[in-house]
Amino acid sequence: MTIELDFTHDANATSWVESANGHPDFPVQNLPIGVFSHGDSARRGGVAIGDFILDLPGVATALPEGGYDAALLGNAPVLNALFAEGRDMLFSLRGAVFTALTDASFREDVEPHLYPASECTMHLPFLVHDYTDFYTGIHHAVNIGSLFRPDNPLLPNYKHVPIGYHGRSSSICVSGTDVKRPTGQQKPAEEGGTPEFGPSKRLDYELEMAIWIGQGNDLGDPIPVGEAEEHIAGISILNDWSARDIQAWEYQPLGPFLAKNFASTVSPWVVTMDALAPFRTAQPARAEGDPEPLPYLQHDTSHAAFGIQMEVLITTPKMREAGAEPHRLSHGPMTAMYWTAAQLIAHHSVGGCNMQPGDLLGTGTLTSGEEGGEGSLIELTEGGKKSISLPNGEERKFLEDGDEVIMRAYAEKDGYARIGMGECRARIVG
Ligand code: MN
């Protein structure tokens, strides 16, 4: 496991890009990578720094040693090739970009390659070949299970095997893309009845984190759990939109299908494993009596979790008209995962499945287990039985057209600069 701290984590480091200093998301200690375009220019790799985006291919020749090759790989509409190079390449790039943005002697050559983020359009960072959504949020699993099986919420496999399903990659959208309310078959009002068909009436979000695969593995050659982190490109925020009425009708026996294939939204910035190094933390201990993971899932979990805080907020059309601030629906930590990111990768590949650069692994809904930590509306409203009230008096059981869901995440720790993931935001349209 590579968790090393170096000069790029120095909390006292400042950039000559002044908006970066004290920036809640993108100080020079973060340097997340994404794909942007400016005006009619081509999509290409960029690094967020304060209120600006550094054009990677543009700045390649102006970077100090170690940055050139990686920056040139950013000269592409997606970053699969850059991240396929593995963590060493990203480590070199981070060091070079950090120096270029902190050492004033680089300013003259680097500054022409900065674009105001407000003038840029962000795109998906990868061509996503495969998307897998896990179910690691144990409090979410208990809450959802309780709706169906009050006496026995967790199925007997949950604590032995990381549960997941293969999702749909073609409908993964970058933050800011509208989400069209899906139409589909819905569970009959009465048992044995005819299913309803129409626009979903129980449209929900799921607060998740995205784990991106960097370097892949060959078919038939599993990734050992102890090496799994070397295969992670970085982390973003994921909203796994879910149509609960479609889901309730179709999910047995093979799991989610149309209830989740109409859209999944990700935040555009890939926060790298090196940026997250100071915020790694112990995987919470398993409850007494829980089984030990099988040997292929056992590893050193002393720094295997991510000290990331997440939150989900909503605005409605009425709130926006009135100029109201988004209302926070819930918040909680990423440590709500029952399985570590490394265990997810080891498990995913143990049968020989080949992971590819740009594969997206969703953590599953991360509900904190504390009040105010519910990661979906179905939990907040107890399956749609009760409404939640917004500050302006509006009520919601599920999402209505025009509602906008905003997810944010950040990492904070004494002695280190706070870094953020940015936003995962999208509006429901009818
Ligand atoms: Mn999910």
mmCIF file with all atom_site columns, C-alpha atoms and ligand atoms in Angstrom, residues 131 133-134 165 206 208 240 242 260 364-365, ligand 1:
data_model
loop_
_atom_site.group_PDB
_atom_site.id
_atom_site.type_symbol
_atom_site.label_atom_id
_atom_site.label_alt_id
_atom_site.label_comp_id
_atom_site.label_asym_id
_atom_site.label_entity_id
_atom_site.label_seq_id
_atom_site.pdbx_PDB_ins_code
_atom_site.Cartn_x
_atom_site.Cartn_y
_atom_site.Cartn_z
_atom_site.occupancy
_atom_site.B_iso_or_equiv
_atom_site.pdbx_formal_charge
_atom_site.auth_seq_id
_atom_site.auth_comp_id
_atom_site.auth_asym_id
_atom_site.auth_atom_id
_atom_site.pdbx_PDB_model_num
ATOM   1  C  CA . TYR A 1 131 ? -19.569 0.159  -14.149 1.00 0.00 ? 131 TYR A CA 1
ATOM   2  C  CA . ASP A 1 133 ? -22.166 -0.785 -8.119  1.00 0.00 ? 133 ASP A CA 1
ATOM   3  C  CA . PHE A 1 134 ? -21.472 -2.368 -4.767  1.00 0.00 ? 134 PHE A CA 1
ATOM   4  C  CA . TYR A 1 165 ? -24.124 -5.850 -9.559  1.00 0.00 ? 165 TYR A CA 1
ATOM   5  C  CA . GLU A 1 206 ? -28.178 7.467  -3.736  1.00 0.00 ? 206 GLU A CA 1
ATOM   6  C  CA . GLU A 1 208 ? -22.153 7.159  -3.092  1.00 0.00 ? 208 GLU A CA 1
ATOM   7  C  CA . ASP A 1 240 ? -26.776 6.344  -8.363  1.00 0.00 ? 240 ASP A CA 1
ATOM   8  C  CA . SER A 1 242 ? -32.873 4.961  -8.556  1.00 0.00 ? 242 SER A CA 1
ATOM   9  C  CA . LYS A 1 260 ? -30.934 2.303  -12.366 1.00 0.00 ? 260 LYS A CA 1
ATOM   10 C  CA . GLY A 1 364 ? -23.144 1.677  -2.695  1.00 0.00 ? 364 GLY A CA 1
ATOM   11 C  CA . THR A 1 365 ? -25.234 4.152  -0.751  1.00 0.00 ? 365 THR A CA 1
HETATM 12 MN MN . MN  B 2 .   ? -26.408 2.199  -5.566  1.00 0.00 ? 1   MN  B MN 1
#
